[in-house]
mmCIF file of N, CA and C in Angstrom:
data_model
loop_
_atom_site.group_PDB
_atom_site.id
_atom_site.type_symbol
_atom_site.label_atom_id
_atom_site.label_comp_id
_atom_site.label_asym_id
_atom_site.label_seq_id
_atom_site.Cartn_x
_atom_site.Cartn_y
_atom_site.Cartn_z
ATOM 1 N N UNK L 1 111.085 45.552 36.533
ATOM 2 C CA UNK L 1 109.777 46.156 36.429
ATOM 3 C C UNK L 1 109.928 47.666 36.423
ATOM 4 N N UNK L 2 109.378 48.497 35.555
ATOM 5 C CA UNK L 2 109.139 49.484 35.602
ATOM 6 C C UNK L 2 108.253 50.502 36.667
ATOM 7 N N UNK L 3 108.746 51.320 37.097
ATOM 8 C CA UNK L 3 108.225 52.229 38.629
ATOM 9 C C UNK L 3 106.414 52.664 37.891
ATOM 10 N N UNK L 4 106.594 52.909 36.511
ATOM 11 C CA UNK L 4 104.893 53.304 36.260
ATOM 12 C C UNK L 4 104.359 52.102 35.714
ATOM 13 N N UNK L 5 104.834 51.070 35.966
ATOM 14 C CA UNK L 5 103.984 49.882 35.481
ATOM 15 C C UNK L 5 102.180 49.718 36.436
ATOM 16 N N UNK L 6 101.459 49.209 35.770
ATOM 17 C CA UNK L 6 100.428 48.748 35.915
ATOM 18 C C UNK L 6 100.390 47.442 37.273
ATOM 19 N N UNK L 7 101.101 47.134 36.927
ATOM 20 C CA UNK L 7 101.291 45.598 38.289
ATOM 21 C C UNK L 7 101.701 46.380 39.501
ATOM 22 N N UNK L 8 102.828 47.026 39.593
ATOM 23 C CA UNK L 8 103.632 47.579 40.450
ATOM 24 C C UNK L 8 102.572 48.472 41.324
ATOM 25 N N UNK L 9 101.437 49.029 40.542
ATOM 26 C CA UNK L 9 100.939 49.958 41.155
ATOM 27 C C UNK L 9 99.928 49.061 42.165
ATOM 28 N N UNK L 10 99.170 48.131 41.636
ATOM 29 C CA UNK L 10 98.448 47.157 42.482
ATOM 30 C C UNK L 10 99.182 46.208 43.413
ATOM 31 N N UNK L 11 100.744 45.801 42.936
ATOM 32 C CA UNK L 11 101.106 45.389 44.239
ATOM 33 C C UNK L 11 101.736 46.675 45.324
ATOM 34 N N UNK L 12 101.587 47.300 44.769
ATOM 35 C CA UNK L 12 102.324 48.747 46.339
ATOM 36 C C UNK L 12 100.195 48.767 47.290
ATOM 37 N N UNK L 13 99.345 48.942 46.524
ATOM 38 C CA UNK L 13 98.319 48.911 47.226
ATOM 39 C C UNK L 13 98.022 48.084 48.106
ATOM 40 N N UNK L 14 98.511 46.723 47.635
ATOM 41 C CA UNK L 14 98.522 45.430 48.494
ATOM 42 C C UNK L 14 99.099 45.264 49.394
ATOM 43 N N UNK L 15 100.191 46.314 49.317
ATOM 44 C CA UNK L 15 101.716 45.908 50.207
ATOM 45 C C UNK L 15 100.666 47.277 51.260
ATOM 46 N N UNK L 16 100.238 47.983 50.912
ATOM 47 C CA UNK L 16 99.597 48.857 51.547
ATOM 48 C C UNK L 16 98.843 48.436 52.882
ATOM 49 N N UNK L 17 97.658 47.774 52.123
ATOM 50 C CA UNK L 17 96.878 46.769 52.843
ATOM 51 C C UNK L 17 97.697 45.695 53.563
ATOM 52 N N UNK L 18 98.882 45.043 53.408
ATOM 53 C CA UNK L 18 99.193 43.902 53.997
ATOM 54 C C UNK L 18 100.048 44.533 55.351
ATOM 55 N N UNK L 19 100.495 45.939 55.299
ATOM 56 C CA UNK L 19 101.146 46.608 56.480
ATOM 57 C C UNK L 19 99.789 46.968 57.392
ATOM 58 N N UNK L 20 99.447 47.550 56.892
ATOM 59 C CA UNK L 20 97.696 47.889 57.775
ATOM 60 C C UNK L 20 97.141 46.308 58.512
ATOM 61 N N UNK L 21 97.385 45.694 57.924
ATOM 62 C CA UNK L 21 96.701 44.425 58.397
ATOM 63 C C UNK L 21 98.154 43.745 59.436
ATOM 64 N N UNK L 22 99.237 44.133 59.063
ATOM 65 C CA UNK L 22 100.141 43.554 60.375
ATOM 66 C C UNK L 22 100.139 44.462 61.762
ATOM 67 N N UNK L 23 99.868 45.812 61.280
ATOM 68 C CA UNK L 23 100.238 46.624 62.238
ATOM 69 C C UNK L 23 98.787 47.019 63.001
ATOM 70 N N UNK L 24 97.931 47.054 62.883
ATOM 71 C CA UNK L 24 96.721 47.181 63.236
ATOM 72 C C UNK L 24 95.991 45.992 63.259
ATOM 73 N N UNK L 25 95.511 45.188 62.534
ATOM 74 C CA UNK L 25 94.682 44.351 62.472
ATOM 75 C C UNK L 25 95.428 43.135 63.745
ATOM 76 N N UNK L 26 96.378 42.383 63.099
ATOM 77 C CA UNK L 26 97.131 41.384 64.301
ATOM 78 C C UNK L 26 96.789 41.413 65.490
ATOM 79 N N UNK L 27 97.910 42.589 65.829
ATOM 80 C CA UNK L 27 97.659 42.709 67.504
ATOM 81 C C UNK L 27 96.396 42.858 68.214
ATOM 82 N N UNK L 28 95.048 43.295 67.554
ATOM 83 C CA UNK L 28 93.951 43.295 68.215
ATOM 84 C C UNK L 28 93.166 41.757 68.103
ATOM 85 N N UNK L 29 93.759 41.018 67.132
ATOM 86 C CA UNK L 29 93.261 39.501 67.148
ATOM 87 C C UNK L 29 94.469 38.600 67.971
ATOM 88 N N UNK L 30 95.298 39.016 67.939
ATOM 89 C CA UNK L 30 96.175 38.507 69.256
ATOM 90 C C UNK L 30 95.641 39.069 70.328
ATOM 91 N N UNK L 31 95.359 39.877 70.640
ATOM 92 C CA UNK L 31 95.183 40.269 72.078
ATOM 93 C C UNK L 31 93.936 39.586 72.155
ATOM 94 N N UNK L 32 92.512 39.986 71.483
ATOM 95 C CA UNK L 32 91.374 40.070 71.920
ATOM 96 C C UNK L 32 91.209 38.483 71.818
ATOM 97 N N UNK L 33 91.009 38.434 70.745
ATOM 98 C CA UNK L 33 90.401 36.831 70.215
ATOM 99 C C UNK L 33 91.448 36.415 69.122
ATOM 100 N N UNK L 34 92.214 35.427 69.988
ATOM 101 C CA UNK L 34 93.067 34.823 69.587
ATOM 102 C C UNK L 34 92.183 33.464 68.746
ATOM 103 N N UNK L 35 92.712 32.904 67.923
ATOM 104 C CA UNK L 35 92.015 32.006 67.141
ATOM 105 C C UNK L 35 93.305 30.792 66.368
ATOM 106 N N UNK L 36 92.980 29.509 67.134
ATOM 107 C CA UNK L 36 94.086 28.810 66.348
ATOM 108 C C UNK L 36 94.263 28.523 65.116
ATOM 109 N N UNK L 37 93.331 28.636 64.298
ATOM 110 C CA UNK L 37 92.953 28.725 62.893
ATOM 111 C C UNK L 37 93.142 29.395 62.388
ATOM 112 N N UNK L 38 92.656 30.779 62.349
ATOM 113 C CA UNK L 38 92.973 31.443 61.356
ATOM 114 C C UNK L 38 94.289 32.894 61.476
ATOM 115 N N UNK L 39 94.453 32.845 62.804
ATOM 116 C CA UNK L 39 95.597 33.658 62.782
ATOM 117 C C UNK L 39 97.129 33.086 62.071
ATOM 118 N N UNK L 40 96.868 32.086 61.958
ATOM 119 C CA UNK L 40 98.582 31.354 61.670
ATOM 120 C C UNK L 40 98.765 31.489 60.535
ATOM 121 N N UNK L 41 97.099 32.146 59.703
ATOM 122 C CA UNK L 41 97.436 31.741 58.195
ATOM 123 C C UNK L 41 97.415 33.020 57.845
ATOM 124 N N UNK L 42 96.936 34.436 58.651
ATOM 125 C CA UNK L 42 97.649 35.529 58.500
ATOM 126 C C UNK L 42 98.837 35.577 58.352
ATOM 127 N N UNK L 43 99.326 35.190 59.442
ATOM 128 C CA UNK L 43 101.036 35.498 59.540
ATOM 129 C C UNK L 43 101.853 35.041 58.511
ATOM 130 N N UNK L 44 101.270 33.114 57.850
ATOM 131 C CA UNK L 44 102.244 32.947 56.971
ATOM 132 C C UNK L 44 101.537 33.434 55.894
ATOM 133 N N UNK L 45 100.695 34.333 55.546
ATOM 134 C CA UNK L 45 100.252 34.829 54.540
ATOM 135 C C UNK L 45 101.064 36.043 54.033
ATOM 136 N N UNK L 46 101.418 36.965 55.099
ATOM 137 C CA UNK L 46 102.759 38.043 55.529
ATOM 138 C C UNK L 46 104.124 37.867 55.342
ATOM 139 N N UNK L 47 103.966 36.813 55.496
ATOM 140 C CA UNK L 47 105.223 36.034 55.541
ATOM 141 C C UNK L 47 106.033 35.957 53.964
ATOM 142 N N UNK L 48 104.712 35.413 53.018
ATOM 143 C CA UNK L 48 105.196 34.877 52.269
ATOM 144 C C UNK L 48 104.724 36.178 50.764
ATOM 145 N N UNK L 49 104.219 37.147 51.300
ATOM 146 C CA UNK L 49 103.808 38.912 50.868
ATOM 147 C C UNK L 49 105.639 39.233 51.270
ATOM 148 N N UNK L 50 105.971 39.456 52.242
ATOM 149 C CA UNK L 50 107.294 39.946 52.742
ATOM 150 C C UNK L 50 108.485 39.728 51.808
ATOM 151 N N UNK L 51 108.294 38.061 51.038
ATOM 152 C CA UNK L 51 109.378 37.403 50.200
ATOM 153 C C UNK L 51 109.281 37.944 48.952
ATOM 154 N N UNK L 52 107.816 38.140 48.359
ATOM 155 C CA UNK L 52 108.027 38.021 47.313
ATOM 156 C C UNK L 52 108.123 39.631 46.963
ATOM 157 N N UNK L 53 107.367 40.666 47.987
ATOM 158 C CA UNK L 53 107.902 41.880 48.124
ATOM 159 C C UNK L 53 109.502 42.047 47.935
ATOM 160 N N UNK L 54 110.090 41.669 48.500
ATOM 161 C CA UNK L 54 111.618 41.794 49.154
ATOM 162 C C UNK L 54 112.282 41.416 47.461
ATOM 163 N N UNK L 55 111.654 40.236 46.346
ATOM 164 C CA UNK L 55 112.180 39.673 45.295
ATOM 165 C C UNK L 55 111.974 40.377 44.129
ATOM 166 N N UNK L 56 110.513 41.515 44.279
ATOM 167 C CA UNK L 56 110.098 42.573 43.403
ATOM 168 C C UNK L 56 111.013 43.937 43.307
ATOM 169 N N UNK L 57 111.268 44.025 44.650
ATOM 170 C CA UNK L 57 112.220 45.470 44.968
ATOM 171 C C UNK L 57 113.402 45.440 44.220
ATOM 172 N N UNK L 58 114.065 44.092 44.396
ATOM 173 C CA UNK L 58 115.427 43.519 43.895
ATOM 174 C C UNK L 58 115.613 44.098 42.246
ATOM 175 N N UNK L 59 114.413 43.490 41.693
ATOM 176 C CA UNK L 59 114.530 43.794 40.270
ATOM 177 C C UNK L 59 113.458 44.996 39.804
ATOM 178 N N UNK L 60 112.814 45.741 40.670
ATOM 179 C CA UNK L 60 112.455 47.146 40.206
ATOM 180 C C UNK L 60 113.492 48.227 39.851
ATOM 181 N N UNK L 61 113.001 49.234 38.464
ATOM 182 C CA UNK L 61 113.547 50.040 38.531
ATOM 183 C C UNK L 61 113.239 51.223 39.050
ATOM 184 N N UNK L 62 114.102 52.272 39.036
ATOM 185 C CA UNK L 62 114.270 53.367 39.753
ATOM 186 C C UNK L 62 114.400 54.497 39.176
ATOM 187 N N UNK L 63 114.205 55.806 39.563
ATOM 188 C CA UNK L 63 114.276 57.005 38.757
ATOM 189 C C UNK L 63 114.931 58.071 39.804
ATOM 190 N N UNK L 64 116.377 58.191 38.784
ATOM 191 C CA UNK L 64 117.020 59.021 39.202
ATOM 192 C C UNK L 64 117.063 60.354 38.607
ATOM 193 N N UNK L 65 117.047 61.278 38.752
ATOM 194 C CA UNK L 65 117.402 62.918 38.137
ATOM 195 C C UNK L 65 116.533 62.682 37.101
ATOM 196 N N UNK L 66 115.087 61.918 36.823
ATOM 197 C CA UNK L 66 114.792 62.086 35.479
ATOM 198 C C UNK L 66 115.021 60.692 34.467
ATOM 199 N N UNK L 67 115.808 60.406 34.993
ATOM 200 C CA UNK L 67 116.141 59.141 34.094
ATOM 201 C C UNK L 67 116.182 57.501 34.676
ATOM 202 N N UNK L 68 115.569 56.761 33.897
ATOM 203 C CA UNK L 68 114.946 55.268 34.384
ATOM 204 C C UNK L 68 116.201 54.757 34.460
ATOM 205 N N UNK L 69 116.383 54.246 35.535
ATOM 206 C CA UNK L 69 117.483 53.041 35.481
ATOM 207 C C UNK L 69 117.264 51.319 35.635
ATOM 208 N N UNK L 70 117.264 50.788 34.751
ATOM 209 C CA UNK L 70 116.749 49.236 34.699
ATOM 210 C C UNK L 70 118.193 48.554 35.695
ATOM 211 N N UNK L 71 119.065 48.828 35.350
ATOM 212 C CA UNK L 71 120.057 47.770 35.606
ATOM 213 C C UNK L 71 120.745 47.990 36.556
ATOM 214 N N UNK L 72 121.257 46.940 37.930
ATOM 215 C CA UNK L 72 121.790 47.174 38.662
ATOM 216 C C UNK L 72 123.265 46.952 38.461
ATOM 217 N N UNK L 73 123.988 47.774 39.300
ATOM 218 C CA UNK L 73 125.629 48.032 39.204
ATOM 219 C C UNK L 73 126.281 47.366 40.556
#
């Protein structure tokens, strides 16, 4: 994937939102009002944001000095 692609830019917003929502949001529904329902499906919702994050990075490219690099070495 290309660093100025169109997708890339809406999933970094998401990935945006999905850190805001682990790091802030969680712990105040763990602490306050814990809920057996719907907290579990946060987490594996994070969970499974984390993978496919982690599978996007793999094959993004990168810009070095100016110049796109697609391919890894």
């Amino acid at each position: 994937f290309l660093p100025q692609s169109l997708f890339l830019y809406f999933w970094d917003l998401i990935t945006l939102m999905a850190n805001l929502l682990s790091l802030w949001v969680c712990p105040f529904l763990l602490s306050f009002s814990y809920d057996d329902y719907s907290f579990p499906k946060i987490i594996l919702g994070l969970i499974i944001h984390s993978v496919i994050d982690n599978l996007l990075v793999l094959n993004r490219a990168i810009i070095y000095y100016g110049e796109v690099i697609e391919e890894r070495k």
